[in-house]
Structure formats: structure tokens, C-alpha cells
mmCIF file of C-alpha atoms and ligand atoms in Angstrom:
data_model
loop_
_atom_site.group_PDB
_atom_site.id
_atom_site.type_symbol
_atom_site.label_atom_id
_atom_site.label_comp_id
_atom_site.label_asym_id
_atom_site.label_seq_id
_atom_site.Cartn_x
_atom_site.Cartn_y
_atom_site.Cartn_z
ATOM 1 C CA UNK A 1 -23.651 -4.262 3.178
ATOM 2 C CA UNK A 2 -21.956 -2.739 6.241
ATOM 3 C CA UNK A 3 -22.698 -2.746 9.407
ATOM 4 C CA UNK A 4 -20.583 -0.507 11.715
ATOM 5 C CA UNK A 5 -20.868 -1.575 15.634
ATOM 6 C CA UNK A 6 -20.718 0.499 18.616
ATOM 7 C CA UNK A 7 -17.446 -0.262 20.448
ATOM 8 C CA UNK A 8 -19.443 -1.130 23.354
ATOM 9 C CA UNK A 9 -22.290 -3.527 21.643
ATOM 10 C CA UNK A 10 -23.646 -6.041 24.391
ATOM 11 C CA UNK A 11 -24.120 -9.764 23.343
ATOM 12 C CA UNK A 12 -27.644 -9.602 23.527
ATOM 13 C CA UNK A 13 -27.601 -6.549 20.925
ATOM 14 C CA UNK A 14 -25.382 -9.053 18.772
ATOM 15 C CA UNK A 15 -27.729 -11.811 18.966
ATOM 16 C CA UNK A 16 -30.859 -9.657 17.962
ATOM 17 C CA UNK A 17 -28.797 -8.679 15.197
ATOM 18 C CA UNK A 18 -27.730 -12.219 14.175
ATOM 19 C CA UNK A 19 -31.607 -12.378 14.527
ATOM 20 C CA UNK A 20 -32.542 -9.926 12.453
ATOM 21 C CA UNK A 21 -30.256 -11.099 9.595
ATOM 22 C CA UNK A 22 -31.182 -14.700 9.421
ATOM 23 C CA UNK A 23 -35.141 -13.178 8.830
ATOM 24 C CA UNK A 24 -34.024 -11.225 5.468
ATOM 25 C CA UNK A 25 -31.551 -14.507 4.716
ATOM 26 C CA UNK A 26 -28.576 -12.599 4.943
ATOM 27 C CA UNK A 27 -24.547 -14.007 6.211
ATOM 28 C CA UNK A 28 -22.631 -11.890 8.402
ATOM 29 C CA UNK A 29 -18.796 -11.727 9.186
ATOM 30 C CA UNK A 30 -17.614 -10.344 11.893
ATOM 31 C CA UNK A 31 -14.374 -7.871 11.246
ATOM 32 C CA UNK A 32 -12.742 -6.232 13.954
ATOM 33 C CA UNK A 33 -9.797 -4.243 13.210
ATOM 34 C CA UNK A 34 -7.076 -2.081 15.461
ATOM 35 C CA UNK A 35 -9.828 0.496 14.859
ATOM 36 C CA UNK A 36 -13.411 -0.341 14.610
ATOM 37 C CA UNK A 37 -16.084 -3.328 14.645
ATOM 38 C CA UNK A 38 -18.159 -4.476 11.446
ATOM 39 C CA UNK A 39 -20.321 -7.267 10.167
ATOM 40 C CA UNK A 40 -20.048 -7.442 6.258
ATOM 41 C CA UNK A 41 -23.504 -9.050 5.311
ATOM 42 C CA UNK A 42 -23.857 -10.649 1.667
ATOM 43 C CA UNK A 43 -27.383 -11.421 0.888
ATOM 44 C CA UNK A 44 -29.648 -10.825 -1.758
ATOM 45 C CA UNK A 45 -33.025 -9.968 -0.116
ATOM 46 C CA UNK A 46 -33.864 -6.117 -0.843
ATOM 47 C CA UNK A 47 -35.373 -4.796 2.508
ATOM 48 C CA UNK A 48 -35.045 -1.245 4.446
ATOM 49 C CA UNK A 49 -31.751 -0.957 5.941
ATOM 50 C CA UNK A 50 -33.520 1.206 8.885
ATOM 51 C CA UNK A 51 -34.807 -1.861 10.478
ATOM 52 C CA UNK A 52 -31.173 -2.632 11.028
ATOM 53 C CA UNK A 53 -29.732 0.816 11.422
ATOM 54 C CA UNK A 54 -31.841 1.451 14.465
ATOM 55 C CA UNK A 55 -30.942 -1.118 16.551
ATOM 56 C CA UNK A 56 -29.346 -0.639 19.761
ATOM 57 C CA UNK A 57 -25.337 -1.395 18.662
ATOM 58 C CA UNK A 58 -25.614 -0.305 15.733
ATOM 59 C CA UNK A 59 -23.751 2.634 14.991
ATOM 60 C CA UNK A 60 -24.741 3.162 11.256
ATOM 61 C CA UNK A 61 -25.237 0.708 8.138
ATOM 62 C CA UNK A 62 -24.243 1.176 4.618
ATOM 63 C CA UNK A 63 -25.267 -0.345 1.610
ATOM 64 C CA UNK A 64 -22.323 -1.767 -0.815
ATOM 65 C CA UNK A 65 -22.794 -3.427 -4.041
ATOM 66 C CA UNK A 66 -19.470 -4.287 -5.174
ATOM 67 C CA UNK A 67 -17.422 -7.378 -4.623
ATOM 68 C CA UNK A 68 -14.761 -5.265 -2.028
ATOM 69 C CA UNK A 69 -16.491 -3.324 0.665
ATOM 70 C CA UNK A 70 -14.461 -2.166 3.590
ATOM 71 C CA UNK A 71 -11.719 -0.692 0.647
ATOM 72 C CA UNK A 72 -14.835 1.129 -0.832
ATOM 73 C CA UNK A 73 -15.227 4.209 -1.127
ATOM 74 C CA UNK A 74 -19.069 3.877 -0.962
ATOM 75 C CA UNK A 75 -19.518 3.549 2.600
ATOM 76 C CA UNK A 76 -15.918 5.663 3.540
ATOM 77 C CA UNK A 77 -16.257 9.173 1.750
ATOM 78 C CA UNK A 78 -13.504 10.403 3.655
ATOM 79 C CA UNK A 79 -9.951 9.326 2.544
ATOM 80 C CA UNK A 80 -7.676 6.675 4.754
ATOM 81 C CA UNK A 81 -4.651 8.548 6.371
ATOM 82 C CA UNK A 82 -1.470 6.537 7.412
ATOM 83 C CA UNK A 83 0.180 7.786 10.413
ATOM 84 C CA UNK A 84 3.771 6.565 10.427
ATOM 85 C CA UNK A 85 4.533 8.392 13.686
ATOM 86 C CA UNK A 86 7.372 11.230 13.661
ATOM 87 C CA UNK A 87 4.661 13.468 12.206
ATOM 88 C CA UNK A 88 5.090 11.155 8.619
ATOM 89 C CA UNK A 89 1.396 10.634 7.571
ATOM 90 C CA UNK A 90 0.245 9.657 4.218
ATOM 91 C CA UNK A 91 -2.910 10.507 2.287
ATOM 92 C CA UNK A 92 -5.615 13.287 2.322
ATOM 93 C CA UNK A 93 -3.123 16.064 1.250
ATOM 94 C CA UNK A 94 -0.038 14.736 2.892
ATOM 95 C CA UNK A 95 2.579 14.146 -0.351
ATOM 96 C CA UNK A 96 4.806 11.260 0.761
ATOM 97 C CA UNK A 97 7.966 10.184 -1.370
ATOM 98 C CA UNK A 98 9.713 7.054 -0.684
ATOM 99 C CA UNK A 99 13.002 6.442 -2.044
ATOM 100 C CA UNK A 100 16.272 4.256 -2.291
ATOM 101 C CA UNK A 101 17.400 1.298 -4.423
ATOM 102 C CA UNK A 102 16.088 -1.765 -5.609
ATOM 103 C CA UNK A 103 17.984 -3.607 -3.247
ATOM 104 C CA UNK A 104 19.613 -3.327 -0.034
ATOM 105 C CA UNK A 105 23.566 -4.145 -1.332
ATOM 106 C CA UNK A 106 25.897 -2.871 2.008
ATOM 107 C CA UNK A 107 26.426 -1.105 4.721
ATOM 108 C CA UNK A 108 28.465 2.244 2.736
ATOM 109 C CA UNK A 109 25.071 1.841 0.383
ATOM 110 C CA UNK A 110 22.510 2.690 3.249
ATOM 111 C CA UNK A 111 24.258 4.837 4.479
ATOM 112 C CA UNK A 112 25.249 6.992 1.261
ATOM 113 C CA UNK A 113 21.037 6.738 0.620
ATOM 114 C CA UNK A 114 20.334 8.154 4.207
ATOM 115 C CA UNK A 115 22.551 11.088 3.661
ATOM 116 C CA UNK A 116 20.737 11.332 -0.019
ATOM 117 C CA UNK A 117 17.602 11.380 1.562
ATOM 118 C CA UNK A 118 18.129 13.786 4.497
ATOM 119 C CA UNK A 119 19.747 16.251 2.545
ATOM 120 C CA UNK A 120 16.146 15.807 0.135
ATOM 121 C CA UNK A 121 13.563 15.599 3.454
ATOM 122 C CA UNK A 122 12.375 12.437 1.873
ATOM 123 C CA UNK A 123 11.285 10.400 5.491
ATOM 124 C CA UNK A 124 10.778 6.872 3.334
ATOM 125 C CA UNK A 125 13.553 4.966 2.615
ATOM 126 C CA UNK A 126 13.025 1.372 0.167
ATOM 127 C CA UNK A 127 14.908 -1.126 -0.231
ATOM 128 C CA UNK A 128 14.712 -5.107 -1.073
ATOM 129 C CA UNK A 129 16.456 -7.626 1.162
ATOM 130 C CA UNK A 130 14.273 -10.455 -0.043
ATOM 131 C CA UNK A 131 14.098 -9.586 -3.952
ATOM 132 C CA UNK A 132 11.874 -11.917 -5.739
ATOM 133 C CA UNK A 133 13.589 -12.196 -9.218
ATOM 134 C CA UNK A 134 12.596 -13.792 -12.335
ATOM 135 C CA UNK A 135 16.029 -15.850 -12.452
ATOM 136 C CA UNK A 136 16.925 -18.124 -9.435
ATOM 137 C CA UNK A 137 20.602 -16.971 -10.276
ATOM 138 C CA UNK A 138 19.842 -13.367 -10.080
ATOM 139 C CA UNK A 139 20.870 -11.337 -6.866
ATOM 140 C CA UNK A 140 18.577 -12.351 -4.006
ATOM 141 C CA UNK A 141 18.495 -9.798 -1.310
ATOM 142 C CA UNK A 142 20.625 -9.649 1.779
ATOM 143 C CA UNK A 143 18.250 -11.201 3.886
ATOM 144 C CA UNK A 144 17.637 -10.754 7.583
ATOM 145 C CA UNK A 145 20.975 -9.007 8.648
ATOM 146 C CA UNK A 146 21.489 -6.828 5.677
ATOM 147 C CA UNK A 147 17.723 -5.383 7.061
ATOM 148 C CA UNK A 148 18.795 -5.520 10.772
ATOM 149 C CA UNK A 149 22.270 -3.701 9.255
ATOM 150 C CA UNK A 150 19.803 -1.179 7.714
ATOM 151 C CA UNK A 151 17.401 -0.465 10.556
ATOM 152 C CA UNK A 152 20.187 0.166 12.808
ATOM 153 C CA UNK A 153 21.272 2.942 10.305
ATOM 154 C CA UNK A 154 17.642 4.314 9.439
ATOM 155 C CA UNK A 155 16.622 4.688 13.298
ATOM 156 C CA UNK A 156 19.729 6.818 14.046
ATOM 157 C CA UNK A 157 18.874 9.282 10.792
ATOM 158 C CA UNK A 158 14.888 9.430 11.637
ATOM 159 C CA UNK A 159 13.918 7.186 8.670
ATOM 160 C CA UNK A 160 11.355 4.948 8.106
ATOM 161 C CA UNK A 161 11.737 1.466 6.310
ATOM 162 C CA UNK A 162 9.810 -0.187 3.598
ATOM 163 C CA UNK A 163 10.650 -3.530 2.347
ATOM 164 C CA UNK A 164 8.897 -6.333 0.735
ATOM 165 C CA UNK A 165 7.505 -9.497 2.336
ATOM 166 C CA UNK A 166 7.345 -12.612 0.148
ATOM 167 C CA UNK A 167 6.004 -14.702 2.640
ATOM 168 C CA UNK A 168 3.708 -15.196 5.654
ATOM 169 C CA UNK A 169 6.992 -16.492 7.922
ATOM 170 C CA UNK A 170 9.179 -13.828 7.130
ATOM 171 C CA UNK A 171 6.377 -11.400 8.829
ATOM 172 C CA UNK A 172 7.760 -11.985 12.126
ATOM 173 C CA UNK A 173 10.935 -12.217 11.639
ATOM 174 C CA UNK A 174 10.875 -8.720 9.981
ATOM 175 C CA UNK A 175 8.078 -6.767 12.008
ATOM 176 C CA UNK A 176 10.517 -5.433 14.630
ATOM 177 C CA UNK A 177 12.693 -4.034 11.704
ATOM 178 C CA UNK A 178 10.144 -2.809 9.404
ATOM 179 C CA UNK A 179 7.570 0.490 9.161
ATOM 180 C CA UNK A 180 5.796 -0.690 5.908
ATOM 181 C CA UNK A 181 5.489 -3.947 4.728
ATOM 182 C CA UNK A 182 5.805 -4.117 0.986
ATOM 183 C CA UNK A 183 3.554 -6.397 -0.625
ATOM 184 C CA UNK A 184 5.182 -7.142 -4.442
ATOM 185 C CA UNK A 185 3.426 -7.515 -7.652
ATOM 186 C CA UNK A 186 4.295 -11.413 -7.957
ATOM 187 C CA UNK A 187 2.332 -12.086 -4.247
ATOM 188 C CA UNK A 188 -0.614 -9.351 -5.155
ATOM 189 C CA UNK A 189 -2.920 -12.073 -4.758
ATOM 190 C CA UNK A 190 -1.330 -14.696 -2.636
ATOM 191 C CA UNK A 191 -4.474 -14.645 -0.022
ATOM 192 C CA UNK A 192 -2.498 -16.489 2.660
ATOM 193 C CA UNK A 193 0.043 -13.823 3.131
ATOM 194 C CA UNK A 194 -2.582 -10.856 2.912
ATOM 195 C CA UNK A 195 -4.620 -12.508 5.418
ATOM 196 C CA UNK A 196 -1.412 -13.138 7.806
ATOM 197 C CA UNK A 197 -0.680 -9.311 6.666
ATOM 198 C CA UNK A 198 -4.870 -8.257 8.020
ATOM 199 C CA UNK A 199 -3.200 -9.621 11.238
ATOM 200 C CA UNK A 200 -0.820 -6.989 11.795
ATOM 201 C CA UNK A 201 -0.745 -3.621 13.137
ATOM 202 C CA UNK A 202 1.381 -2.414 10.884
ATOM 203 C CA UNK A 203 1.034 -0.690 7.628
ATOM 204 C CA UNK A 204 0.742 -2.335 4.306
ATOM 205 C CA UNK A 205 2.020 -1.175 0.596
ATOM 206 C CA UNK A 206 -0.107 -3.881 -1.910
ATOM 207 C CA UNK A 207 1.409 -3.470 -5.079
ATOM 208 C CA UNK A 208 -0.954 -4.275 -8.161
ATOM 209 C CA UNK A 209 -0.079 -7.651 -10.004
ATOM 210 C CA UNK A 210 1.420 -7.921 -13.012
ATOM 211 C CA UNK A 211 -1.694 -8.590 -15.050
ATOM 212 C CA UNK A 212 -3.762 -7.626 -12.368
ATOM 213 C CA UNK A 213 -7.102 -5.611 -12.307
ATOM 214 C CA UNK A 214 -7.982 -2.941 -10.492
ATOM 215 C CA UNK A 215 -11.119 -4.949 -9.454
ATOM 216 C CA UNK A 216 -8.479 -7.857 -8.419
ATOM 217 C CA UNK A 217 -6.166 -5.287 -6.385
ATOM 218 C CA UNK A 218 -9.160 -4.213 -4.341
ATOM 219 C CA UNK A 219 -10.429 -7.436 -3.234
ATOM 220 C CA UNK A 220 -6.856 -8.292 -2.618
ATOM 221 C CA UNK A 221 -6.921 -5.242 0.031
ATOM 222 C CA UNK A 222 -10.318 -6.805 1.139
ATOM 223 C CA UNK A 223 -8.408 -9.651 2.814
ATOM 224 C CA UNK A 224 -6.037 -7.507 4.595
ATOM 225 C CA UNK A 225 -8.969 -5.251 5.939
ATOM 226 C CA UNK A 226 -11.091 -8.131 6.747
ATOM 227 C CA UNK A 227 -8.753 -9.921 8.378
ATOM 228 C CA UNK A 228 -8.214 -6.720 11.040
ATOM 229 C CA UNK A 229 -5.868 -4.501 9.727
ATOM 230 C CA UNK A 230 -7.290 -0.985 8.424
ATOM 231 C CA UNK A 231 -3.862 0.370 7.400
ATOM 232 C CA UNK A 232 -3.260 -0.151 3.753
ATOM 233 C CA UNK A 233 -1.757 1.572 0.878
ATOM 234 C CA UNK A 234 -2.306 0.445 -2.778
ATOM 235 C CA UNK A 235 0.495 1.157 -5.632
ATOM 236 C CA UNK A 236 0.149 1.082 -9.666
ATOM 237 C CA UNK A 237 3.619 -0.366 -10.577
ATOM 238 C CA UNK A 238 2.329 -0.815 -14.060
ATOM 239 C CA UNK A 239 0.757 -3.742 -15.845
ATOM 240 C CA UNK A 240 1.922 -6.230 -18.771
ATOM 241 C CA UNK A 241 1.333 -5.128 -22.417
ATOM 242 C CA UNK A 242 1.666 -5.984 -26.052
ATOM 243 C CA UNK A 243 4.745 -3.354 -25.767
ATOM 244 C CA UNK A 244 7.955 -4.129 -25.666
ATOM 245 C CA UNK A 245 9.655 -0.587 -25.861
ATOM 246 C CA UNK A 246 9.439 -0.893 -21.897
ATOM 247 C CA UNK A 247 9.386 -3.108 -19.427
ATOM 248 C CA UNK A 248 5.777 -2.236 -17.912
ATOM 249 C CA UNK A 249 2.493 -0.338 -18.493
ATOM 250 C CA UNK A 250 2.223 2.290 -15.929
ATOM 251 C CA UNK A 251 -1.682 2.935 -15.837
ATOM 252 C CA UNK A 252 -2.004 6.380 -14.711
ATOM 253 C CA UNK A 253 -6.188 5.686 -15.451
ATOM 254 C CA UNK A 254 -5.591 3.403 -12.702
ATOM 255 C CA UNK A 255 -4.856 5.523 -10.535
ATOM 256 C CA UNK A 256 -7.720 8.169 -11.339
ATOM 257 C CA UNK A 257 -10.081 5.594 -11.270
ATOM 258 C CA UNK A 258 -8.798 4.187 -7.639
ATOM 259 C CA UNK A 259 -8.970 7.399 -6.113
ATOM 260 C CA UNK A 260 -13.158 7.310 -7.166
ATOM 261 C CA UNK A 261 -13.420 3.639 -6.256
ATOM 262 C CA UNK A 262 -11.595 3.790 -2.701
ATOM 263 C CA UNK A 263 -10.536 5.732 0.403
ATOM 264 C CA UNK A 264 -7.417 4.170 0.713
ATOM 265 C CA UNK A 265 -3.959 6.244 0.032
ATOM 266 C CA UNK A 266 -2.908 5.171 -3.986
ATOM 267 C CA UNK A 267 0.928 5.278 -4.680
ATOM 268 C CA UNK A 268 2.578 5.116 -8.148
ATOM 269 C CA UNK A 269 5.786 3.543 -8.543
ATOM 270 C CA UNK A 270 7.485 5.177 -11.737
ATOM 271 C CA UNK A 271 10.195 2.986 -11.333
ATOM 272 C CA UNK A 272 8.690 -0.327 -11.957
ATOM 273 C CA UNK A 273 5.613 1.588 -14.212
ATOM 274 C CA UNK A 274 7.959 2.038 -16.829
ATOM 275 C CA UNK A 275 11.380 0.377 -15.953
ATOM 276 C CA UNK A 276 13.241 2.660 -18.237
ATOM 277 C CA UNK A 277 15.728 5.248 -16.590
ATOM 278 C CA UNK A 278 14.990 8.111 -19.030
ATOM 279 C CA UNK A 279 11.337 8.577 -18.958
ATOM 280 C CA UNK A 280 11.035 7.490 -14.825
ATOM 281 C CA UNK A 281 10.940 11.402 -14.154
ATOM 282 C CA UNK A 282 7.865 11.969 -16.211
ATOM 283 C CA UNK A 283 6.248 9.180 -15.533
ATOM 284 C CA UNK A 284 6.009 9.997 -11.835
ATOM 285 C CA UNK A 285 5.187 14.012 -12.707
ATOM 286 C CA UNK A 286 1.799 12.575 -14.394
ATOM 287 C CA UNK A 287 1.478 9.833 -11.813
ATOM 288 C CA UNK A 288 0.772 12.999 -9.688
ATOM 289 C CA UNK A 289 -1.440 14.712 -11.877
ATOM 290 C CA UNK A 290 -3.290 11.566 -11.976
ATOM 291 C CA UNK A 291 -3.958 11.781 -8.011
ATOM 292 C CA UNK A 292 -1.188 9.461 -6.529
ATOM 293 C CA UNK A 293 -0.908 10.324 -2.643
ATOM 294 C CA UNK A 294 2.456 9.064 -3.052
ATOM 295 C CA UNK A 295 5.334 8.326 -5.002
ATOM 296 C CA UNK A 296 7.791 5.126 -4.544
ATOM 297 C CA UNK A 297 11.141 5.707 -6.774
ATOM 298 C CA UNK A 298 14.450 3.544 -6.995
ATOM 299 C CA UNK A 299 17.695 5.917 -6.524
ATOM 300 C CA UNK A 300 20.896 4.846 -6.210
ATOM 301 C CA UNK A 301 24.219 6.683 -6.095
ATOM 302 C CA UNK A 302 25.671 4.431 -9.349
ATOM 303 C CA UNK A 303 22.853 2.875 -11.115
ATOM 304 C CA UNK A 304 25.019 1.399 -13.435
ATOM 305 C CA UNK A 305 26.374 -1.249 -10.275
ATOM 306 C CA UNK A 306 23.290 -1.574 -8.809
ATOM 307 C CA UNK A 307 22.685 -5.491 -8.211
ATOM 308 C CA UNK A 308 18.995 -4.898 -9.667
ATOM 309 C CA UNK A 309 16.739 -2.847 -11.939
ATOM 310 C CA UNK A 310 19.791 -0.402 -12.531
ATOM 311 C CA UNK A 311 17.907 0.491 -16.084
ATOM 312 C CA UNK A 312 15.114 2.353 -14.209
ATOM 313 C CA UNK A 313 16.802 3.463 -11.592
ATOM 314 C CA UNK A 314 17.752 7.096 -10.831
ATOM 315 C CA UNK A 315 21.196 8.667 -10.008
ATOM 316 C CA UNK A 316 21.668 11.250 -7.204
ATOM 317 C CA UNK A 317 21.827 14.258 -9.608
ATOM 318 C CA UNK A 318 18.554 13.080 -11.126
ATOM 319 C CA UNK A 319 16.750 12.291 -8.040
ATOM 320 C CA UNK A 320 17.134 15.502 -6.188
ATOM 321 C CA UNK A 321 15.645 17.161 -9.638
ATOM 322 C CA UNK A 322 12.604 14.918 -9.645
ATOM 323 C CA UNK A 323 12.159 15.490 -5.885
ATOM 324 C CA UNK A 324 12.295 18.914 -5.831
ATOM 325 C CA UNK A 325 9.619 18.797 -8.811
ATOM 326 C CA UNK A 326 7.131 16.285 -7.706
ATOM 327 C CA UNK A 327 6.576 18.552 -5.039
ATOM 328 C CA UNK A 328 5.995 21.666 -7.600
ATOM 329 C CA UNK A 329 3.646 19.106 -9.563
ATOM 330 C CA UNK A 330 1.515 17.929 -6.106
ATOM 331 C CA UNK A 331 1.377 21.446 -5.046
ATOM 332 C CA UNK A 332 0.017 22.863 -8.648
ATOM 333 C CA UNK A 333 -2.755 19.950 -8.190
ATOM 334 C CA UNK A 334 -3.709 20.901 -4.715
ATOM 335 C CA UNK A 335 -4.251 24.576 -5.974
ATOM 336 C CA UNK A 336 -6.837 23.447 -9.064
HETATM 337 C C1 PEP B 1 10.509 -3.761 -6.102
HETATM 338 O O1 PEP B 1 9.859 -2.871 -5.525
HETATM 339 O O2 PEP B 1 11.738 -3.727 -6.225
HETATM 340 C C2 PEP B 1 9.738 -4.836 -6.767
HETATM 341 C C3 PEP B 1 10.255 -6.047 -6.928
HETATM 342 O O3 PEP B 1 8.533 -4.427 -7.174
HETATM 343 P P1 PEP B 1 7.348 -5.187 -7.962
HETATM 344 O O4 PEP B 1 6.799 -6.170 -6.998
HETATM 345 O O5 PEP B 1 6.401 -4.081 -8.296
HETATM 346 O O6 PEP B 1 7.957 -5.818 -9.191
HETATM 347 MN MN1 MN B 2 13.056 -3.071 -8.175
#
């Protein structure tokens, strides 16, 4: 259950309601975020939720069964929008592409992506410094300065920046440099740094983990609404199968079935969904059809020297074809 408070609830209307939901055995938690007041009640006691929705502070209660409540879709009917600033907003009919390589490599590489990107109006640019690879001898990410190297670049073209976190002390030694913190598959449920992330005002990109269910990705985003912050994004990067003709799963059901579940913006990341070069186009074309809001894709102006996931990612030939037609695709799906 949710309760949503007026902003200007009085103590005494909080202690009648503390009142009111020790009677019917209920527990409440108090969530403020940057945008609104709640209690989240658990409790098992059926009763009529007028008795609560017309007290004074109160500004309307909603009944939610499932496990994640503040992502769900049952009390929100009206999609989340993300307002990046610069007139950049994604969600509720706003397509949003967000684009660059793997990994942030130099300073002639940001720059060559910028000029990639402006010349494509894509307003996202993404990029690793901290890469979390599956070999500690693997390429590592440029750290701090190859990010403060890049912001000073992206500020000058208009961009914004989204690059992973990997953990809860790097959030503040980042925040000045980032626009969207990038949550990656490996920390999808590492509940300290999502509950450091609720802490923020700043938006959040929670990737789905690697044998992660939906179920799991939404009470994941639980923590980082309950914990104040209201301004998340989930993404499908695909899951682990039995198959081995690619590297990942992308579950395009996943995001139908997200886009029913929750009112937060769903992203599909191609890249990682099927981590093979070739088919990266097609898989974001039906990510689309499938309802993504956005689409995250790895570009790079040699793919071949990229120092990480060069197999799935695109050149700039390919990448101005597949941006110019994800756009077709997203408009065709707005006119059904
Ligand atoms: C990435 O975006 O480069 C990345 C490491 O993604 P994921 O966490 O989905 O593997
Ligand atoms: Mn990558």
C-alpha cells in the first residue's frame, strides 16, 4: 500500500496516521524523495482504504500487491519522464538515443564521438572510465581524469554524459562530472550502492543483471526510489542462456512486459543484448517495436581498436544508418 502525503502534512496528522496503522497492524516507511512524500505500509489486515484516504494529510492512497511499489505501475498510470535539462527529456513519447564506445580511450576519441554525435543530433554520449571486466588484466577504464578530460569536451558540444558507477565512493567523486549514472549488470543488485544511488538527485540507468529477473530488476529500482530518488531508468542488456552463438539474450518480452508492470522509462541496450556486431542493428529496430523509450548503443570510429567489446560495437558508417532508422522504427510505433 501507498500512501501519498500532502507536502504540507502537520505532525499531529502524522501521528493520527501512525495511529490509524498500528489499529489494522500495519508498518509504515516513510519515503521522501526530491519530489513527493509517501509511507509504504506492508500489512496483511484487509480493511477499507477510505478510513485512511480521508484523513487530513492524506493526499490519496493506493493499494499495491506486489513486492516493488513506488516502480509500479499500479498506483502511477502515468509514465516517469526524465528531464535532463537542455530540453533532453526521456520517456512518454520522447525517443532518446545514447551513444559512444565501450570505453572512454583518449582525448582525439571523445572528441571524434562528439563530432559523430552532433552531426547525428544524438544529445547522450556513453562511455566507461571504470569498466568492470571479467579479466583483472583486461583494460580498466581511464578513471577519474579520462572523465574530467571528457566532461570538459561534452559541456563545450552540449552533451550529456553517462557512465557507470561500480561503487558507492566513486558517487562523489563523479557527480560533478556526470548526467546519468550508469548502474552495470554485475552491481544490478548490489543494495548498498542503489541505496547510496536513492540519495542522489541525479538520474539513474539500472541495467538488468546478468541472470536477473524482471521481478529482481524492479525491486532493485525499489531501493533507489525508496531511498529518495524518483529519477530512474531501467535497461534490458540481455540475460544469460544455454546459447552460445552470442554473447547475451536480449529479452525484447522484457521489455513489453516492463512497460505493463512500471511507469518508469525502459531502455534496451542492443549492444550488450546481443554482443555481436552484425545483428546489433536489428536487435535495437525490434527493441523499439517492443516499447523501449530508449536506446543505449556502443559506436566507435574503429571498432576493430577499441580497448573493449569491439565485436558488438558499431562503426561510424553503420551508426548513422541505425540512427537515422530507429527513428523511422519509433515513429511507425507512435502512429499504430
Ligand atoms: C557497458 O555498458 O559497457 C557495460 C559494461 O554494460 P553491462 O553492465 O550491461 O555489461
Ligand atoms: Mn561495453
Amino acid at each position: 500500500m501507498i500512501i501519498q502525503l500532502e507536502k504540507n502534512i502537520s505532525e499531529d496528522q502524522i501521528q493520527t496516521l501512525k495511529t490509524k496503522l498500528k489499529d489494522i497492524s500495519y508498518k509504515g516507511n516513510r519515503v521522501k524523495t526530491q519530489f513527493s512524500d509517501y509511507v509504504i505500509c506492508v500489512g496483511k489486515t484487509d480493511f477499507d482504504i477510505r478510513s485512511i484516504g480521508i484523513l487530513d494529510g492524506v493526499r490519496d492512497i493506493h493499494k499495491v500487491s506486489d513486492a516493488y511499489k513506488l516502480v509500479s505501475k499500479k498506483w502511477k498510470v502515468e509514465d516517469t519522464q526524465i528531464d535532463l535539462g537542455d530540453s533532453i527529456q526521456i520517456g512518454t513519447g520522447n525517443f532518446e538515443i545514447m551513444a559512444g564506445p565501450c570505453s572512454i580511450e583518449s582525448e582525439e576519441q571523445i572528441a571524434s564521438t562528439i563530432a559523430h554525435l552532433k552531426e547525428n543530433n544524438v544529445k547522450i554520449m556513453r562511455g566507461g572510465v571504470y569498466k568492470p571486466r571479467s579479466s583483472p588484466y583486461s583494460f580498466r577504464g581511464l578513471g577519474i581524469d579520462g572523465l574530467k578530460m571528457w566532461h570538459e569536451q561534452t559541456r563545450a558540444a552540449g552533451i550529456k554524459i553517462i557512465t557507470e558507477v561500480m561503487m558507492t565512493e566513486q558517487i562523489e567523486e563523479i557527480i560533478d562530472y556526470v548526467d546519468i549514472f550508469q548502474v552495470g549488470a554485475r552491481n544490478s543488485q548490489n543494495f548498498n550502492l542503489l541505496d547510496a544511488l536513492g540519495k542522489v538527485d541525479k538520474p539513474v540507468l539500472l541495467k538488468r543483471g546478468i541472470s536477473g529477473t524482471i521481478d529482481e530488476l524492479l525491486q532493485a529500482a525499489e531501493y533507489i526510489f525508496s531511498n529518495g530518488n524518483e529519477r530512474i531508468m531501467l535497461c534490458e542488456r540481455g540475460i544469460r542462456s544455454y546459447e552460445s552463438a552470442y554473447r547475451n539474450c536480449m529479452d525484447i518480452n522484457a521489455i513489453a512486459m516492463l512497460k505493463e508492470k512500471t511507469h518508469l522509462p525502459v531502455i534496451a541496450d542492443p549492444s550488450h543484448g546481443i554482443g555481436v556486431r552484425q545483428f546489433v542493428d536489428k536487435v535495437a529496430l525490434a527493441s523499439i517495436m517492443g516499447g523501449a523509450d530508449g536506446v543505449i548503443v556502443e559506436v566507435h570510429s574503429t571498432p576493430e581498436k577499441a580497448f573493449s567489446d569491439g565485436q558488438q560495437t558499431l562503426n561510424y558508417q553503420e551508426s548513422n544508418r541505425l540512427f537515422d532508422r530507429m527513428r523511422k522504427t519509433f515513429n511507425l510505433r507512435e502512429s499504430f
